[in-house]
Amino acid sequence: MAMSHGRDADERDHDQQRDPDALLARAGVRADTDQDQHFLVDDRVLDRLASHTTELDTSHVLEIGAGTGALTARLLDRAERVTAVERDSRLATFLREEFADAIAAGALTVVEGDALVVDLPEFTASLSNLPYGISSEVLFRLLPRKRPLVVTVQREFAERMVAAPNTENYGRLSVTAGHYADCEIVETVPPAAFSPPPAVESAVVRTTPRDPDYSVPEEPFLAFVRGVFTQRRKTLRNAIRNTGHITGIEQPEAVVEAADEELLGKRAGELAPEQFAALTELAIEHTDVAPPK
């Protein structure tokens, strides 16, 4: 009996389903760069991105911006269950057709809609190639869930996420992300890894949830950080006075009078997170704090 040297048909079909260029061709859609559609098509980057699941609880993985499903296919190989969110109705329809077997088996749910608006399920980890334009808003929605994240974002955005005080990239994003998690850039990704290539480099960021080193009510703290960073070139003294409409501090002058003089002479970019927390506590002690909703 002759032995077959060809691969099993199921294996070939599986490889075809994972191939990003083949998926893009079958989807038959042209990327809409106005919607930040840059499809990740480098097999090596996709495989490395999915490999981070080995360190995570993969009982329910959330993917934001599933596109043509190149990462989705890899996540299905590793996770018990995947929920893929996709705003483009053309791509959501394609995902339902392409992964019909996984959907029928209960391994995949495709949610069509804007990730900033739709109800997100409970999840154990999230891996995503995030649309650049909404990276900040998506992360501010995911980080409070206190689940591990692995996300591909603009390199400049990633550098702001992990920046330390007194550095050029340190800002509101650095403090807010660090409030919820340790953030680490695990690799940079060149434009050629995408179709069409974006104008900038990207980076993969991994976040590991943790409690901050300080204790402060969350809403007033985040409102205070948001407010003073809108005037990052001014001293804290003037930033506190000028941003009550953002911070919710009704009597900013009382806070200025009670705060340490040396601290008030600094700018927002010079303060460590625990110093922001201390000023927030001071604001709570000396005035009613009611951050806008």
mmCIF file of C-alpha atoms in Angstrom:
data_model
loop_
_atom_site.group_PDB
_atom_site.id
_atom_site.type_symbol
_atom_site.label_atom_id
_atom_site.label_comp_id
_atom_site.label_asym_id
_atom_site.label_seq_id
_atom_site.Cartn_x
_atom_site.Cartn_y
_atom_site.Cartn_z
ATOM 1 C CA MET A 1 0.000 0.000 0.000
ATOM 2 C CA ALA A 2 1.440 3.356 -1.038
ATOM 3 C CA MET A 3 2.170 5.837 1.749
ATOM 4 C CA SER A 4 0.967 9.387 1.364
ATOM 5 C CA HIS A 5 3.617 12.048 1.743
ATOM 6 C CA GLY A 6 1.032 14.837 1.759
ATOM 7 C CA ARG A 7 -0.251 16.437 4.885
ATOM 8 C CA ASP A 8 -3.649 15.662 6.325
ATOM 9 C CA ALA A 9 -6.416 17.746 4.705
ATOM 10 C CA ASP A 10 -7.564 19.078 8.074
ATOM 11 C CA GLU A 11 -4.048 20.277 8.818
ATOM 12 C CA ARG A 12 -3.855 22.064 5.462
ATOM 13 C CA ASP A 13 -7.241 23.683 6.066
ATOM 14 C CA HIS A 14 -6.091 24.770 9.518
ATOM 15 C CA ASP A 15 -2.956 26.387 8.114
ATOM 16 C CA GLN A 16 -5.035 28.134 5.464
ATOM 17 C CA GLN A 17 -7.347 29.510 8.124
ATOM 18 C CA ARG A 18 -4.391 30.873 10.115
ATOM 19 C CA ASP A 19 -2.597 32.443 7.134
ATOM 20 C CA PRO A 20 -3.152 36.223 7.427
ATOM 21 C CA ASP A 21 -2.730 36.958 3.715
ATOM 22 C CA ALA A 22 -5.199 34.210 2.793
ATOM 23 C CA LEU A 23 -7.693 35.514 5.354
ATOM 24 C CA LEU A 24 -7.384 39.018 3.966
ATOM 25 C CA ALA A 25 -7.911 37.730 0.431
ATOM 26 C CA ARG A 26 -10.974 35.697 1.413
ATOM 27 C CA ALA A 27 -12.469 38.631 3.289
ATOM 28 C CA GLY A 28 -12.251 40.647 0.087
ATOM 29 C CA VAL A 29 -12.243 43.992 1.890
ATOM 30 C CA ARG A 30 -10.061 47.018 1.431
ATOM 31 C CA ALA A 31 -8.716 48.422 4.664
ATOM 32 C CA ASP A 32 -10.347 51.691 5.697
ATOM 33 C CA THR A 33 -7.474 53.712 7.107
ATOM 34 C CA ASP A 34 -9.960 56.391 8.192
ATOM 35 C CA GLN A 35 -11.106 53.771 10.733
ATOM 36 C CA ASP A 36 -7.511 52.902 11.666
ATOM 37 C CA GLN A 37 -7.678 49.568 9.857
ATOM 38 C CA HIS A 38 -4.151 48.223 9.559
ATOM 39 C CA PHE A 39 -4.326 44.430 9.472
ATOM 40 C CA LEU A 40 -1.478 42.598 11.206
ATOM 41 C CA VAL A 41 -0.234 40.134 8.572
ATOM 42 C CA ASP A 42 3.212 39.074 9.800
ATOM 43 C CA ASP A 43 2.968 35.419 10.877
ATOM 44 C CA ARG A 44 5.890 35.698 13.253
ATOM 45 C CA VAL A 45 4.466 38.703 15.093
ATOM 46 C CA LEU A 46 1.027 37.067 15.268
ATOM 47 C CA ASP A 47 2.508 33.861 16.639
ATOM 48 C CA ARG A 48 4.527 35.743 19.262
ATOM 49 C CA LEU A 49 1.476 37.782 20.236
ATOM 50 C CA ALA A 50 -0.584 34.634 20.736
ATOM 51 C CA SER A 51 2.276 32.940 22.611
ATOM 52 C CA HIS A 52 1.726 35.282 25.567
ATOM 53 C CA THR A 53 -1.343 33.199 26.393
ATOM 54 C CA THR A 54 0.932 30.502 27.835
ATOM 55 C CA GLU A 55 1.345 32.722 30.924
ATOM 56 C CA LEU A 56 -2.340 33.634 31.230
ATOM 57 C CA ASP A 57 -5.678 32.186 32.218
ATOM 58 C CA THR A 58 -7.192 31.441 28.811
ATOM 59 C CA SER A 59 -10.612 30.250 29.893
ATOM 60 C CA HIS A 60 -12.114 33.366 28.243
ATOM 61 C CA VAL A 61 -9.963 35.619 26.063
ATOM 62 C CA LEU A 62 -11.249 38.957 24.754
ATOM 63 C CA GLU A 63 -10.014 40.364 21.448
ATOM 64 C CA ILE A 64 -10.773 43.956 20.449
ATOM 65 C CA GLY A 65 -10.655 44.759 16.726
ATOM 66 C CA ALA A 66 -10.547 41.217 15.349
ATOM 67 C CA GLY A 67 -10.332 42.316 11.712
ATOM 68 C CA THR A 68 -10.015 39.314 9.394
ATOM 69 C CA GLY A 69 -9.321 36.889 12.236
ATOM 70 C CA ALA A 70 -5.584 36.221 11.901
ATOM 71 C CA LEU A 71 -5.066 36.605 15.655
ATOM 72 C CA THR A 72 -8.490 35.122 16.401
ATOM 73 C CA ALA A 73 -7.459 31.844 14.740
ATOM 74 C CA ARG A 74 -4.349 31.640 16.887
ATOM 75 C CA LEU A 75 -6.272 32.447 20.063
ATOM 76 C CA LEU A 76 -8.762 29.679 19.278
ATOM 77 C CA ASP A 77 -5.818 27.249 19.229
ATOM 78 C CA ARG A 78 -4.907 28.249 22.776
ATOM 79 C CA ALA A 79 -8.026 29.450 24.586
ATOM 80 C CA GLU A 80 -11.090 27.618 25.814
ATOM 81 C CA ARG A 81 -13.281 30.480 24.683
ATOM 82 C CA VAL A 82 -12.763 33.682 22.693
ATOM 83 C CA THR A 83 -14.948 36.763 22.333
ATOM 84 C CA ALA A 84 -13.975 38.876 19.315
ATOM 85 C CA VAL A 85 -15.274 42.444 19.029
ATOM 86 C CA GLU A 86 -15.356 43.989 15.552
ATOM 87 C CA ARG A 87 -16.908 47.327 14.576
ATOM 88 C CA ASP A 88 -16.830 46.865 10.761
ATOM 89 C CA SER A 89 -20.016 45.026 9.772
ATOM 90 C CA ARG A 90 -18.293 43.550 6.688
ATOM 91 C CA LEU A 91 -15.589 41.983 8.811
ATOM 92 C CA ALA A 92 -18.005 40.828 11.516
ATOM 93 C CA THR A 93 -19.992 38.980 8.847
ATOM 94 C CA PHE A 94 -16.805 37.462 7.446
ATOM 95 C CA LEU A 95 -15.687 36.299 10.898
ATOM 96 C CA ARG A 96 -19.021 34.571 11.478
ATOM 97 C CA GLU A 97 -18.685 32.756 8.153
ATOM 98 C CA GLU A 98 -14.970 31.966 8.423
ATOM 99 C CA PHE A 99 -15.188 30.633 11.970
ATOM 100 C CA ALA A 100 -18.670 29.124 11.808
ATOM 101 C CA ASP A 101 -17.462 25.802 13.262
ATOM 102 C CA ALA A 102 -15.859 27.494 16.288
ATOM 103 C CA ILE A 103 -19.008 29.543 16.855
ATOM 104 C CA ALA A 104 -21.196 26.425 16.611
ATOM 105 C CA ALA A 105 -18.933 24.675 19.129
ATOM 106 C CA GLY A 106 -19.286 27.548 21.594
ATOM 107 C CA ALA A 107 -15.580 28.404 21.379
ATOM 108 C CA LEU A 108 -16.064 31.794 19.694
ATOM 109 C CA THR A 109 -18.490 34.682 20.049
ATOM 110 C CA VAL A 110 -18.364 37.535 17.545
ATOM 111 C CA VAL A 111 -19.677 40.841 18.885
ATOM 112 C CA GLU A 112 -20.396 43.402 16.189
ATOM 113 C CA GLY A 113 -20.081 46.968 17.414
ATOM 114 C CA ASP A 114 -17.874 49.710 18.794
ATOM 115 C CA ALA A 115 -15.669 48.433 21.625
ATOM 116 C CA LEU A 116 -16.242 51.723 23.455
ATOM 117 C CA VAL A 117 -20.005 51.219 23.470
ATOM 118 C CA VAL A 118 -20.903 47.510 23.428
ATOM 119 C CA ASP A 119 -21.298 45.494 26.604
ATOM 120 C CA LEU A 120 -18.034 43.681 27.177
ATOM 121 C CA PRO A 121 -18.205 40.235 28.779
ATOM 122 C CA GLU A 122 -16.277 39.103 31.812
ATOM 123 C CA PHE A 123 -12.909 37.842 30.560
ATOM 124 C CA THR A 124 -9.750 36.332 31.995
ATOM 125 C CA ALA A 125 -7.277 38.011 29.619
ATOM 126 C CA SER A 126 -7.334 40.217 26.541
ATOM 127 C CA LEU A 127 -5.054 40.113 23.493
ATOM 128 C CA SER A 128 -5.648 42.649 20.738
ATOM 129 C CA ASN A 129 -4.209 44.603 17.857
ATOM 130 C CA LEU A 130 -5.898 47.845 18.899
ATOM 131 C CA PRO A 131 -7.039 50.508 16.436
ATOM 132 C CA TYR A 132 -4.665 53.421 17.001
ATOM 133 C CA GLY A 133 -7.328 56.111 17.280
ATOM 134 C CA ILE A 134 -9.147 54.516 20.223
ATOM 135 C CA SER A 135 -6.249 52.834 22.028
ATOM 136 C CA SER A 136 -6.467 55.192 24.996
ATOM 137 C CA GLU A 137 -10.231 54.900 25.412
ATOM 138 C CA VAL A 138 -10.164 51.104 25.062
ATOM 139 C CA LEU A 139 -7.401 50.739 27.638
ATOM 140 C CA PHE A 140 -9.148 53.073 30.078
ATOM 141 C CA ARG A 141 -12.125 50.728 29.732
ATOM 142 C CA LEU A 142 -10.155 47.484 30.083
ATOM 143 C CA LEU A 143 -7.560 48.326 32.742
ATOM 144 C CA PRO A 144 -10.097 48.781 35.578
ATOM 145 C CA ARG A 145 -11.214 45.180 34.969
ATOM 146 C CA LYS A 146 -7.886 44.114 36.535
ATOM 147 C CA ARG A 147 -7.172 41.426 33.940
ATOM 148 C CA PRO A 148 -3.888 40.839 32.053
ATOM 149 C CA LEU A 149 -3.705 42.582 28.680
ATOM 150 C CA VAL A 150 -1.401 42.134 25.685
ATOM 151 C CA VAL A 151 -1.987 44.884 23.130
ATOM 152 C CA THR A 152 -0.382 46.189 19.975
ATOM 153 C CA VAL A 153 -0.426 49.996 19.895
ATOM 154 C CA GLN A 154 1.564 52.863 18.399
ATOM 155 C CA ARG A 155 5.123 52.802 19.701
ATOM 156 C CA GLU A 156 4.869 56.404 20.942
ATOM 157 C CA PHE A 157 1.692 55.490 22.831
ATOM 158 C CA ALA A 158 3.418 52.441 24.333
ATOM 159 C CA GLU A 159 6.350 54.558 25.484
ATOM 160 C CA ARG A 160 3.924 56.929 27.206
ATOM 161 C CA MET A 161 2.271 53.987 28.966
ATOM 162 C CA VAL A 162 5.516 52.832 30.563
ATOM 163 C CA ALA A 163 7.169 56.226 31.133
ATOM 164 C CA ALA A 164 8.592 57.220 34.522
ATOM 165 C CA PRO A 165 8.315 60.649 36.204
ATOM 166 C CA ASN A 166 10.665 63.366 34.949
ATOM 167 C CA THR A 167 10.843 61.871 31.465
ATOM 168 C CA GLU A 168 9.577 63.347 28.207
ATOM 169 C CA ASN A 169 6.821 60.757 27.697
ATOM 170 C CA TYR A 170 5.466 60.784 31.253
ATOM 171 C CA GLY A 171 1.876 61.977 31.495
ATOM 172 C CA ARG A 172 -1.703 61.168 32.350
ATOM 173 C CA LEU A 173 -1.537 57.851 30.483
ATOM 174 C CA SER A 174 1.564 56.775 32.443
ATOM 175 C CA VAL A 175 -0.036 57.525 35.818
ATOM 176 C CA THR A 176 -3.418 56.025 34.926
ATOM 177 C CA ALA A 177 -2.024 52.824 33.422
ATOM 178 C CA GLY A 178 0.368 52.437 36.345
ATOM 179 C CA HIS A 179 -2.510 52.874 38.782
ATOM 180 C CA TYR A 180 -3.947 49.569 37.569
ATOM 181 C CA ALA A 181 -1.001 47.504 36.359
ATOM 182 C CA ASP A 182 2.694 47.043 35.723
ATOM 183 C CA CYS A 183 3.228 47.852 32.038
ATOM 184 C CA GLU A 184 6.062 46.513 29.897
ATOM 185 C CA ILE A 185 6.979 46.881 26.232
ATOM 186 C CA VAL A 186 7.794 43.364 25.053
ATOM 187 C CA GLU A 187 8.640 44.095 21.412
ATOM 188 C CA THR A 188 8.461 46.727 18.698
ATOM 189 C CA VAL A 189 6.671 46.014 15.429
ATOM 190 C CA PRO A 190 7.707 47.591 12.094
ATOM 191 C CA PRO A 191 5.155 49.117 9.702
ATOM 192 C CA ALA A 192 5.831 46.313 7.185
ATOM 193 C CA ALA A 193 4.099 43.844 9.528
ATOM 194 C CA PHE A 194 0.756 45.469 8.658
ATOM 195 C CA SER A 195 -1.415 45.803 5.581
ATOM 196 C CA PRO A 196 -1.525 48.608 4.702
ATOM 197 C CA PRO A 197 1.621 49.710 6.571
ATOM 198 C CA PRO A 198 0.972 52.552 9.034
ATOM 199 C CA ALA A 199 3.187 55.629 9.022
ATOM 200 C CA VAL A 200 4.664 54.802 12.438
ATOM 201 C CA GLU A 201 6.177 51.910 14.348
ATOM 202 C CA SER A 202 4.051 49.884 16.723
ATOM 203 C CA ALA A 203 4.824 48.071 19.954
ATOM 204 C CA VAL A 204 3.397 45.202 21.967
ATOM 205 C CA VAL A 205 2.637 46.101 25.588
ATOM 206 C CA ARG A 206 1.894 43.582 28.321
ATOM 207 C CA THR A 207 0.080 44.721 31.464
ATOM 208 C CA THR A 208 0.023 42.774 34.716
ATOM 209 C CA PRO A 209 -2.705 43.880 37.152
ATOM 210 C CA ARG A 210 -1.641 45.005 40.614
ATOM 211 C CA ASP A 211 -2.807 47.278 43.401
ATOM 212 C CA PRO A 212 -1.006 50.635 43.596
ATOM 213 C CA ASP A 213 1.489 51.437 46.355
ATOM 214 C CA TYR A 214 -0.847 54.094 47.735
ATOM 215 C CA SER A 215 -4.450 54.103 48.881
ATOM 216 C CA VAL A 216 -6.788 56.765 47.518
ATOM 217 C CA PRO A 217 -10.387 56.893 46.234
ATOM 218 C CA GLU A 218 -10.126 56.113 42.543
ATOM 219 C CA GLU A 219 -12.484 58.610 40.924
ATOM 220 C CA PRO A 220 -11.109 61.746 42.608
ATOM 221 C CA PHE A 221 -7.544 60.538 42.000
ATOM 222 C CA LEU A 222 -8.050 59.967 38.256
ATOM 223 C CA ALA A 223 -9.938 63.253 37.914
ATOM 224 C CA PHE A 224 -7.113 65.118 39.667
ATOM 225 C CA VAL A 225 -4.482 63.534 37.410
ATOM 226 C CA ARG A 226 -6.552 64.283 34.316
ATOM 227 C CA GLY A 227 -7.013 67.885 35.360
ATOM 228 C CA VAL A 228 -3.468 68.899 36.250
ATOM 229 C CA PHE A 229 -1.983 67.248 33.158
ATOM 230 C CA THR A 230 -4.109 69.535 30.974
ATOM 231 C CA GLN A 231 -1.777 72.265 32.260
ATOM 232 C CA ARG A 232 1.429 70.318 32.501
ATOM 233 C CA ARG A 233 3.603 73.367 31.722
ATOM 234 C CA LYS A 234 2.258 75.263 34.716
ATOM 235 C CA THR A 235 3.258 74.713 38.323
ATOM 236 C CA LEU A 236 0.963 72.531 40.437
ATOM 237 C CA ARG A 237 -0.115 75.668 42.276
ATOM 238 C CA ASN A 238 -1.591 77.195 39.102
ATOM 239 C CA ALA A 239 -2.754 73.891 37.639
ATOM 240 C CA ILE A 240 -4.846 73.173 40.747
ATOM 241 C CA ARG A 241 -6.311 76.676 40.665
ATOM 242 C CA ASN A 242 -7.203 76.481 36.976
ATOM 243 C CA THR A 243 -8.732 73.025 36.653
ATOM 244 C CA GLY A 244 -11.500 72.785 39.219
ATOM 245 C CA HIS A 245 -13.988 72.189 36.373
ATOM 246 C CA ILE A 246 -12.082 68.966 35.576
ATOM 247 C CA THR A 247 -10.866 67.808 38.981
ATOM 248 C CA GLY A 248 -14.152 68.526 40.722
ATOM 249 C CA ILE A 249 -12.362 70.456 43.481
ATOM 250 C CA GLU A 250 -14.795 73.182 44.497
ATOM 251 C CA GLN A 251 -12.313 75.195 46.613
ATOM 252 C CA PRO A 252 -8.918 74.822 44.918
ATOM 253 C CA GLU A 253 -7.455 77.753 46.855
ATOM 254 C CA ALA A 254 -7.934 75.825 50.098
ATOM 255 C CA VAL A 255 -5.925 72.948 48.665
ATOM 256 C CA VAL A 256 -3.155 75.288 47.521
ATOM 257 C CA GLU A 257 -2.945 76.861 50.975
ATOM 258 C CA ALA A 258 -2.708 73.442 52.669
ATOM 259 C CA ALA A 259 -0.252 71.778 50.290
ATOM 260 C CA ASP A 260 3.529 71.615 50.674
ATOM 261 C CA GLU A 261 5.146 74.685 49.108
ATOM 262 C CA GLU A 262 7.934 72.708 47.438
ATOM 263 C CA LEU A 263 5.421 70.345 45.859
ATOM 264 C CA LEU A 264 3.325 73.228 44.549
ATOM 265 C CA GLY A 265 6.369 74.581 42.737
ATOM 266 C CA LYS A 266 6.713 71.405 40.683
ATOM 267 C CA ARG A 267 4.982 70.570 37.392
ATOM 268 C CA ALA A 268 2.728 67.572 36.811
ATOM 269 C CA GLY A 269 5.429 65.702 34.889
ATOM 270 C CA GLU A 270 7.708 65.787 37.930
ATOM 271 C CA LEU A 271 5.314 64.134 40.379
ATOM 272 C CA ALA A 272 5.334 60.429 41.212
ATOM 273 C CA PRO A 273 1.926 58.694 41.385
ATOM 274 C CA GLU A 274 2.013 58.609 45.193
ATOM 275 C CA GLN A 275 2.436 62.398 45.228
ATOM 276 C CA PHE A 276 -0.671 62.772 43.081
ATOM 277 C CA ALA A 277 -2.427 60.489 45.574
ATOM 278 C CA ALA A 278 -1.304 62.630 48.516
ATOM 279 C CA LEU A 279 -2.584 65.800 46.854
ATOM 280 C CA THR A 280 -5.878 64.068 46.081
ATOM 281 C CA GLU A 281 -6.241 63.121 49.750
ATOM 282 C CA LEU A 282 -5.490 66.717 50.686
ATOM 283 C CA ALA A 283 -8.188 67.900 48.288
ATOM 284 C CA ILE A 284 -10.680 65.487 49.841
ATOM 285 C CA GLU A 285 -9.808 66.750 53.343
ATOM 286 C CA HIS A 286 -10.152 70.446 52.528
ATOM 287 C CA THR A 287 -13.011 70.586 50.088
ATOM 288 C CA ASP A 288 -15.864 68.644 48.572
ATOM 289 C CA VAL A 289 -14.610 66.605 45.650
ATOM 290 C CA ALA A 290 -17.221 65.612 43.111
ATOM 291 C CA PRO A 291 -15.557 64.610 39.844
ATOM 292 C CA PRO A 292 -17.752 65.060 36.786
ATOM 293 C CA LYS A 293 -19.298 61.838 35.481
#
